[in-house]
GROMACS .gro file of C-alpha atoms in nm:
model
  363
    1MET     CA    1   0.000   0.000   0.000
    2ASN     CA    2   0.124   0.347  -0.083
    3LYS     CA    3   0.204   0.595   0.190
    4ASN     CA    4  -0.079   0.816   0.303
    5SER     CA    5  -0.136   1.114   0.081
    6SER     CA    6  -0.339   1.429   0.130
    7VAL     CA    7  -0.628   1.546  -0.082
    8SER     CA    8  -0.687   1.920  -0.085
    9SER     CA    9  -1.043   2.047  -0.101
   10LYS     CA   10  -1.099   2.188  -0.450
   11PHE     CA   11  -1.466   2.261  -0.399
   12SER     CA   12  -1.667   2.475  -0.163
   13ARG     CA   13  -1.858   2.358   0.143
   14ARG     CA   14  -2.181   2.406  -0.054
   15SER     CA   15  -2.043   2.200  -0.343
   16PHE     CA   16  -1.931   1.927  -0.105
   17MET     CA   17  -2.277   1.906   0.050
   18LEU     CA   18  -2.438   1.886  -0.294
   19ARG     CA   19  -2.203   1.615  -0.412
   20THR     CA   20  -2.247   1.403  -0.103
   21GLY     CA   21  -2.613   1.483  -0.046
   22TYR     CA   22  -2.745   1.172  -0.215
   23THR     CA   23  -2.548   0.951   0.022
   24VAL     CA   24  -2.688   1.126   0.329
   25LEU     CA   25  -3.040   1.128   0.187
   26GLY     CA   26  -3.009   0.764   0.098
   27THR     CA   27  -2.925   0.682   0.458
   28PHE     CA   28  -3.242   0.852   0.582
   29PHE     CA   29  -3.483   0.758   0.305
   30ILE     CA   30  -3.389   0.429   0.148
   31HIS     CA   31  -3.496   0.195   0.428
   32PRO     CA   32  -3.840   0.354   0.495
   33PHE     CA   33  -3.916   0.353   0.122
   34ILE     CA   34  -3.804  -0.005   0.076
   35ARG     CA   35  -4.018  -0.116   0.370
   36ALA     CA   36  -4.319   0.079   0.239
   37LEU     CA   37  -4.291  -0.092  -0.097
   38GLY     CA   38  -4.243  -0.437   0.050
   39LEU     CA   39  -3.887  -0.480  -0.076
   40PRO     CA   40  -3.596  -0.654   0.098
   41ASP     CA   41  -3.436  -0.423   0.351
   42PHE     CA   42  -3.074  -0.535   0.301
   43ASN     CA   43  -3.011  -0.477   0.672
   44ASN     CA   44  -2.702  -0.697   0.676
   45ILE     CA   45  -2.490  -0.427   0.511
   46ARG     CA   46  -2.337  -0.205   0.777
   47GLN     CA   47  -2.056   0.032   0.862
   48ASN     CA   48  -1.732  -0.145   0.947
   49GLY     CA   49  -1.490   0.144   0.997
   50GLN     CA   50  -1.387   0.354   1.293
   51ALA     CA   51  -1.684   0.591   1.258
   52SER     CA   52  -1.925   0.311   1.352
   53LYS     CA   53  -1.736   0.252   1.678
   54TYR     CA   54  -1.643   0.608   1.772
   55THR     CA   55  -1.818   0.801   2.050
   56PRO     CA   56  -1.773   1.180   2.018
   57SER     CA   57  -1.671   1.372   2.331
   58LEU     CA   58  -1.771   1.714   2.463
   59LYS     CA   59  -1.609   1.918   2.741
   60VAL     CA   60  -1.847   2.163   2.913
   61ALA     CA   61  -1.804   2.452   3.155
   62PHE     CA   62  -2.021   2.730   3.295
   63VAL     CA   63  -1.871   3.077   3.347
   64ARG     CA   64  -1.975   3.347   3.596
   65ARG     CA   65  -1.847   3.553   3.888
   66GLY     CA   66  -1.824   3.369   4.217
   67GLU     CA   67  -2.005   3.627   4.428
   68GLU     CA   68  -2.359   3.750   4.394
   69TYR     CA   69  -2.347   4.041   4.157
   70GLY     CA   70  -2.563   4.327   4.041
   71MET     CA   71  -2.649   4.398   3.681
   72TRP     CA   72  -2.400   4.604   3.484
   73TRP     CA   73  -2.555   4.757   3.177
   74PRO     CA   74  -2.591   4.601   2.929
   75GLY     CA   75  -2.624   4.271   3.109
   76GLN     CA   76  -2.836   4.033   3.305
   77VAL     CA   77  -2.837   3.884   3.652
   78TYR     CA   78  -2.848   3.505   3.650
   79ASP     CA   79  -2.925   3.297   3.955
   80GLY     CA   80  -2.615   3.079   3.946
   81LYS     CA   81  -2.761   2.767   4.109
   82THR     CA   82  -3.092   2.774   3.922
   83ALA     CA   83  -2.930   2.837   3.584
   84LEU     CA   84  -2.670   2.568   3.649
   85VAL     CA   85  -2.937   2.306   3.723
   86ASN     CA   86  -3.160   2.412   3.434
   87TYR     CA   87  -2.896   2.414   3.162
   88THR     CA   88  -2.714   2.109   3.300
   89GLU     CA   89  -3.030   1.902   3.260
   90GLN     CA   90  -3.072   2.017   2.900
   91ILE     CA   91  -2.706   1.955   2.816
   92LEU     CA   92  -2.710   1.605   2.965
   93GLU     CA   93  -3.034   1.518   2.787
   94THR     CA   94  -2.897   1.639   2.453
   95CYS     CA   95  -2.578   1.438   2.494
   96ARG     CA   96  -2.776   1.127   2.589
   97GLU     CA   97  -2.989   1.160   2.277
   98LEU     CA   98  -2.684   1.211   2.057
   99ASP     CA   99  -2.473   0.943   2.228
  100ILE     CA  100  -2.196   1.189   2.317
  101LYS     CA  101  -1.952   1.138   2.601
  102ILE     CA  102  -1.959   1.446   2.823
  103ASP     CA  103  -1.709   1.595   3.068
  104LEU     CA  104  -1.907   1.855   3.264
  105GLN     CA  105  -1.722   2.058   3.524
  106SER     CA  106  -1.918   2.043   3.851
  107LYS     CA  107  -1.878   2.411   3.938
  108PRO     CA  108  -1.854   2.720   3.715
  109ILE     CA  109  -1.528   2.884   3.615
  110TYR     CA  110  -1.504   3.174   3.860
  111SER     CA  111  -1.180   3.343   3.748
  112ILE     CA  112  -0.948   3.393   3.455
  113GLU     CA  113  -0.691   3.169   3.627
  114GLU     CA  114  -0.943   2.885   3.646
  115ALA     CA  115  -1.027   2.946   3.281
  116GLU     CA  116  -0.662   2.916   3.180
  117GLN     CA  117  -0.628   2.586   3.365
  118TRP     CA  118  -0.947   2.451   3.209
  119ILE     CA  119  -0.835   2.541   2.856
  120LYS     CA  120  -0.489   2.395   2.919
  121LYS     CA  121  -0.645   2.068   3.029
  122ALA     CA  122  -0.876   2.065   2.725
  123LYS     CA  123  -0.581   2.099   2.488
  124ILE     CA  124  -0.420   1.795   2.650
  125GLU     CA  125  -0.737   1.584   2.650
  126LYS     CA  126  -0.837   1.688   2.295
  127PRO     CA  127  -1.215   1.643   2.312
  128ASP     CA  128  -1.413   1.673   1.989
  129GLY     CA  129  -1.567   1.998   2.107
  130LEU     CA  130  -1.610   2.253   2.384
  131LEU     CA  131  -1.931   2.404   2.517
  132ILE     CA  132  -1.902   2.729   2.711
  133VAL     CA  133  -2.217   2.844   2.892
  134LEU     CA  134  -2.195   3.211   2.991
  135LEU     CA  135  -2.397   3.320   3.294
  136ASP     CA  136  -2.226   3.657   3.305
  137ARG     CA  137  -2.110   3.924   3.059
  138GLN     CA  138  -1.847   4.098   3.267
  139GLN     CA  139  -1.493   4.038   3.393
  140HIS     CA  140  -1.355   3.698   3.280
  141ALA     CA  141  -1.669   3.574   3.098
  142TRP     CA  142  -1.585   3.660   2.738
  143PRO     CA  143  -1.208   3.629   2.784
  144THR     CA  144  -1.282   3.267   2.878
  145ALA     CA  145  -1.499   3.220   2.569
  146ASN     CA  146  -1.227   3.370   2.349
  147MET     CA  147  -0.961   3.141   2.495
  148ALA     CA  148  -1.182   2.842   2.415
  149ILE     CA  149  -1.232   2.966   2.059
  150ASP     CA  150  -0.859   3.026   2.011
  151SER     CA  151  -0.778   2.675   2.136
  152LYS     CA  152  -0.866   2.549   1.784
  153ILE     CA  153  -1.099   2.293   1.938
  154PRO     CA  154  -1.449   2.330   1.783
  155THR     CA  155  -1.640   2.549   2.029
  156VAL     CA  156  -2.004   2.630   2.098
  157VAL     CA  157  -2.058   2.944   2.305
  158PHE     CA  158  -2.404   2.951   2.462
  159SER     CA  159  -2.474   3.309   2.564
  160PRO     CA  160  -2.825   3.347   2.713
  161LEU     CA  161  -2.980   3.688   2.655
  162GLY     CA  162  -2.804   3.953   2.857
  163SER     CA  163  -2.469   3.775   2.872
  164SER     CA  164  -2.336   3.922   2.548
  165PHE     CA  165  -2.333   4.241   2.347
  166THR     CA  166  -2.208   4.322   1.998
  167THR     CA  167  -1.877   4.433   2.143
  168ASN     CA  168  -1.833   4.077   2.273
  169THR     CA  169  -1.943   3.883   1.965
  170SER     CA  170  -1.840   4.085   1.659
  171ASN     CA  171  -1.478   3.966   1.643
  172PRO     CA  172  -1.501   3.603   1.764
  173SER     CA  173  -1.803   3.536   1.541
  174ARG     CA  174  -1.577   3.584   1.238
  175LYS     CA  175  -1.335   3.313   1.347
  176ASP     CA  176  -1.335   2.954   1.223
  177GLY     CA  177  -1.452   2.671   1.443
  178VAL     CA  178  -1.698   2.857   1.664
  179PHE     CA  179  -2.078   2.870   1.688
  180ILE     CA  180  -2.209   3.153   1.909
  181CYS     CA  181  -2.571   3.133   2.027
  182SER     CA  182  -2.702   3.453   2.183
  183THR     CA  183  -3.046   3.325   2.279
  184ASP     CA  184  -3.250   3.170   2.559
  185ASP     CA  185  -3.356   2.889   2.323
  186PHE     CA  186  -3.142   2.585   2.406
  187SER     CA  187  -3.224   2.421   2.072
  188GLN     CA  188  -2.956   2.646   1.922
  189PRO     CA  189  -2.660   2.524   2.131
  190ALA     CA  190  -2.806   2.174   2.088
  191LEU     CA  191  -2.765   2.229   1.714
  192GLY     CA  192  -2.404   2.329   1.776
  193ILE     CA  193  -2.349   2.007   1.971
  194LYS     CA  194  -2.489   1.815   1.675
  195MET     CA  195  -2.236   1.994   1.453
  196ILE     CA  196  -1.956   1.880   1.681
  197LYS     CA  197  -2.079   1.523   1.661
  198ALA     CA  198  -2.110   1.539   1.282
  199GLY     CA  199  -1.758   1.678   1.249
  200ALA     CA  200  -1.617   1.406   1.472
  201ARG     CA  201  -1.796   1.130   1.283
  202LEU     CA  202  -1.683   1.269   0.948
  203ARG     CA  203  -1.326   1.282   1.073
  204GLU     CA  204  -1.343   0.918   1.179
  205THR     CA  205  -1.513   0.800   0.859
  206ARG     CA  206  -1.324   0.587   0.610
  207TYR     CA  207  -1.473   0.600   0.262
  208LEU     CA  208  -1.404   0.318   0.016
  209VAL     CA  209  -1.346   0.469  -0.328
  210ILE     CA  210  -1.354   0.217  -0.613
  211LYS     CA  211  -1.164   0.392  -0.886
  212GLY     CA  212  -0.864   0.360  -1.116
  213SER     CA  213  -0.587   0.104  -1.081
  214GLU     CA  214  -0.395   0.225  -0.775
  215ARG     CA  215  -0.453   0.120  -0.417
  216LYS     CA  216  -0.382   0.404  -0.173
  217ASP     CA  217  -0.502   0.589   0.136
  218ALA     CA  218  -0.571   0.964   0.140
  219GLU     CA  219  -0.744   1.223   0.353
  220ILE     CA  220  -0.971   1.518   0.279
  221GLN     CA  221  -0.815   1.821   0.442
  222LYS     CA  222  -1.014   2.007   0.709
  223LEU     CA  223  -1.283   1.738   0.717
  224GLY     CA  224  -1.030   1.472   0.807
  225MET     CA  225  -1.234   1.207   0.625
  226LYS     CA  226  -1.024   0.909   0.518
  227LEU     CA  227  -1.036   0.779   0.162
  228ARG     CA  228  -0.929   0.427   0.078
  229TYR     CA  229  -0.887   0.388  -0.297
  230LEU     CA  230  -0.942   0.038  -0.432
  231PRO     CA  231  -0.864  -0.056  -0.795
  232ALA     CA  232  -1.183  -0.105  -0.995
  233GLN     CA  233  -1.059  -0.443  -1.113
  234GLU     CA  234  -1.088  -0.575  -0.757
  235PHE     CA  235  -1.460  -0.499  -0.763
  236ILE     CA  236  -1.495  -0.683  -1.093
  237ASP     CA  237  -1.291  -0.981  -0.973
  238GLU     CA  238  -1.498  -1.006  -0.656
  239TYR     CA  239  -1.816  -0.984  -0.861
  240ASN     CA  240  -1.705  -1.266  -1.089
  241ARG     CA  241  -1.634  -1.491  -0.790
  242ILE     CA  242  -1.986  -1.463  -0.650
  243PRO     CA  243  -2.222  -1.740  -0.764
  244VAL     CA  244  -2.594  -1.701  -0.813
  245ASN     CA  245  -2.662  -1.873  -0.482
  246ASN     CA  246  -2.966  -1.894  -0.257
  247GLU     CA  247  -2.908  -1.549  -0.109
  248VAL     CA  248  -2.898  -1.385  -0.452
  249LYS     CA  249  -3.209  -1.572  -0.565
  250GLU     CA  250  -3.403  -1.493  -0.248
  251LEU     CA  251  -3.332  -1.119  -0.263
  252ALA     CA  252  -3.413  -1.110  -0.633
  253SER     CA  253  -3.737  -1.303  -0.582
  254GLN     CA  254  -3.852  -1.048  -0.325
  255ILE     CA  255  -3.795  -0.766  -0.574
  256ILE     CA  256  -3.975  -0.953  -0.852
  257LYS     CA  257  -4.260  -1.055  -0.620
  258ASN     CA  258  -4.335  -0.696  -0.525
  259ALA     CA  259  -4.320  -0.561  -0.879
  260THR     CA  260  -4.646  -0.498  -1.066
  261GLY     CA  261  -4.455  -0.534  -1.390
  262ILE     CA  262  -4.104  -0.559  -1.534
  263ASP     CA  263  -4.013  -0.390  -1.864
  264GLY     CA  264  -3.666  -0.466  -1.992
  265PRO     CA  265  -3.444  -0.630  -1.731
  266SER     CA  266  -3.432  -1.006  -1.718
  267THR     CA  267  -3.411  -1.215  -1.404
  268GLN     CA  268  -3.038  -1.247  -1.471
  269ASP     CA  269  -3.006  -0.868  -1.481
  270ILE     CA  270  -3.163  -0.851  -1.136
  271TYR     CA  271  -2.926  -1.123  -1.015
  272ASN     CA  272  -2.638  -0.907  -1.143
  273GLY     CA  273  -2.757  -0.611  -0.939
  274ILE     CA  274  -2.792  -0.822  -0.625
  275LYS     CA  275  -2.441  -0.959  -0.676
  276SER     CA  276  -2.311  -0.602  -0.689
  277TYR     CA  277  -2.480  -0.530  -0.358
  278ILE     CA  278  -2.306  -0.834  -0.208
  279VAL     CA  279  -1.972  -0.717  -0.348
  280ALA     CA  280  -2.022  -0.375  -0.187
  281ARG     CA  281  -2.109  -0.540   0.145
  282ASN     CA  282  -1.807  -0.769   0.131
  283LEU     CA  283  -1.564  -0.491   0.040
  284LEU     CA  284  -1.692  -0.265   0.318
  285GLU     CA  285  -1.628  -0.543   0.566
  286ARG     CA  286  -1.292  -0.648   0.423
  287GLU     CA  287  -1.153  -0.294   0.401
  288GLN     CA  288  -1.307  -0.184   0.734
  289CYS     CA  289  -1.487   0.113   0.578
  290ASP     CA  290  -1.800   0.306   0.674
  291ALA     CA  291  -1.921   0.412   0.330
  292ILE     CA  292  -1.862   0.330  -0.034
  293THR     CA  293  -1.857   0.519  -0.362
  294MET     CA  294  -1.757   0.421  -0.713
  295ASP     CA  295  -1.646   0.570  -1.042
  296CYS     CA  296  -1.906   0.359  -1.220
  297LEU     CA  297  -1.854   0.471  -1.577
  298GLY     CA  298  -1.478   0.494  -1.547
  299ALA     CA  299  -1.453   0.148  -1.397
  300LEU     CA  300  -1.709  -0.037  -1.604
  301ALA     CA  301  -1.781   0.157  -1.922
  302SER     CA  302  -1.561  -0.073  -2.130
  303LYS     CA  303  -1.695  -0.391  -1.969
  304LYS     CA  304  -1.963  -0.616  -2.109
  305ARG     CA  305  -2.206  -0.538  -1.827
  306MET     CA  306  -2.253  -0.247  -1.596
  307PHE     CA  307  -2.289  -0.457  -1.285
  308ASP     CA  308  -2.378  -0.203  -1.023
  309TRP     CA  309  -2.670   0.000  -1.152
  310LEU     CA  310  -2.946  -0.189  -0.976
  311THR     CA  311  -2.764  -0.171  -0.646
  312LEU     CA  312  -2.673   0.197  -0.668
  313HIS     CA  313  -3.024   0.298  -0.767
  314MET     CA  314  -3.221   0.115  -0.502
  315CYS     CA  315  -3.260   0.455  -0.334
  316TYR     CA  316  -3.455   0.585  -0.636
  317GLN     CA  317  -3.743   0.342  -0.600
  318ILE     CA  318  -4.016   0.602  -0.627
  319LYS     CA  319  -4.041   0.915  -0.833
  320TRP     CA  320  -4.078   1.144  -0.530
  321PHE     CA  321  -3.728   1.070  -0.406
  322PHE     CA  322  -3.586   1.033  -0.756
  323GLU     CA  323  -3.686   1.387  -0.854
  324ARG     CA  324  -3.554   1.545  -0.535
  325ALA     CA  325  -3.224   1.362  -0.546
  326ARG     CA  326  -3.186   1.461  -0.909
  327ALA     CA  327  -3.251   1.827  -0.823
  328ILE     CA  328  -3.002   1.821  -0.535
  329LEU     CA  329  -2.730   1.670  -0.752
  330ASP     CA  330  -2.812   1.892  -1.051
  331CYS     CA  331  -2.761   1.597  -1.279
  332THR     CA  332  -3.074   1.616  -1.494
  333SER     CA  333  -2.883   1.586  -1.820
  334SER     CA  334  -2.702   1.269  -1.715
  335TRP     CA  335  -3.028   1.100  -1.617
  336LYS     CA  336  -3.173   1.176  -1.960
  337GLN     CA  337  -2.888   1.011  -2.146
  338GLY     CA  338  -2.920   0.652  -2.267
  339CYS     CA  339  -3.203   0.401  -2.241
  340TYR     CA  340  -3.391   0.308  -1.927
  341SER     CA  341  -3.555  -0.011  -1.817
  342LYS     CA  342  -3.837  -0.013  -1.565
  343ILE     CA  343  -3.932  -0.227  -1.271
  344ARG     CA  344  -4.284  -0.124  -1.171
  345LEU     CA  345  -4.326  -0.158  -0.797
  346GLU     CA  346  -4.645  -0.212  -0.606
  347ASP     CA  347  -4.726   0.113  -0.428
  348ARG     CA  348  -4.848   0.021  -0.081
  349THR     CA  349  -4.880   0.374   0.054
  350LYS     CA  350  -5.104   0.669  -0.026
  351ASN     CA  351  -4.828   0.925  -0.008
  352TYR     CA  352  -4.624   0.828  -0.315
  353SER     CA  353  -4.758   0.911  -0.658
  354SER     CA  354  -4.526   0.702  -0.875
  355ARG     CA  355  -4.499   0.327  -0.910
  356TYR     CA  356  -4.179   0.328  -1.110
  357PHE     CA  357  -3.820   0.252  -1.027
  358ASP     CA  358  -3.603   0.357  -1.321
  359PRO     CA  359  -3.245   0.231  -1.313
  360PRO     CA  360  -3.042   0.279  -1.631
  361ARG     CA  361  -3.071  -0.020  -1.861
  362ILE     CA  362  -2.820  -0.297  -1.797
  363PHE     CA  363  -2.661  -0.378  -2.133
   0.00000   0.00000   0.00000
């Protein structure tokens, strides 16, 4: 295997989200749609990489003055004990729901010296994110928040109304790696915690990329996502080794059974698609990866059959999702090219208007 290489990001955050959107949408939509249409759920394909085993971590601290204090304008007086209990419950509940490991300091940070020690410890422990809850606007409150932001650890600053002013937020809000919530609505810092989890999971994700002829590992800068390139020929070789066994026939029979009609593809074509699904499952397990993508045309355009179309287009089983995924990917022209075969599926719900699943024809 070649030494690790680095892949620089040549597209914007918006472009990245568009290009990967179909994978995320597939995760959320494919299984409910398959179940609604009575199709096999393919539940035995799963993540096998580090992302599936990783538990994100969050380090949390409250910040206020130690003594009872009066309101300095502009500002707010927060009952330290009441606010601590209230927000602690919401933080713990959010982390339980998101399956995040939390390190919550039992008492607030009462001085700049305590803040420095807390930040120093955070840099050593390297949690996936920091959450600073400000119950004060004066003295060491925002200096503590700024130290957390400058630590380069992703930081959420929860600033309930009255604990910040534009003079506090204008500069740090322009920095990378920080989400400042000046609100009493805890759903906003909860969103920031979700961002921290997403960033950690992306960083731990290993993507299997079936492309070209070189086997190598790489990494997407900033995201930290790992890419494991696998020569396309290995996919083809694995495919050719898989027989049309009972598993293939059973999965295919479930698809055929729930179709109201089949125009174009033969039973063997459906077997081919199921075999490609099994190849993807086997490669994910063998390479210990969490997700898979493929340069389909580059890998298989010169081959006799395009093995993978049925597998890759299971997520387009009804027109509703097909149209939205197509709009997100802005790939209308590519979908219009070439011939299409149709497997008409029995629509068992009232919410979906189409009964067609349209994978490109398997030649």
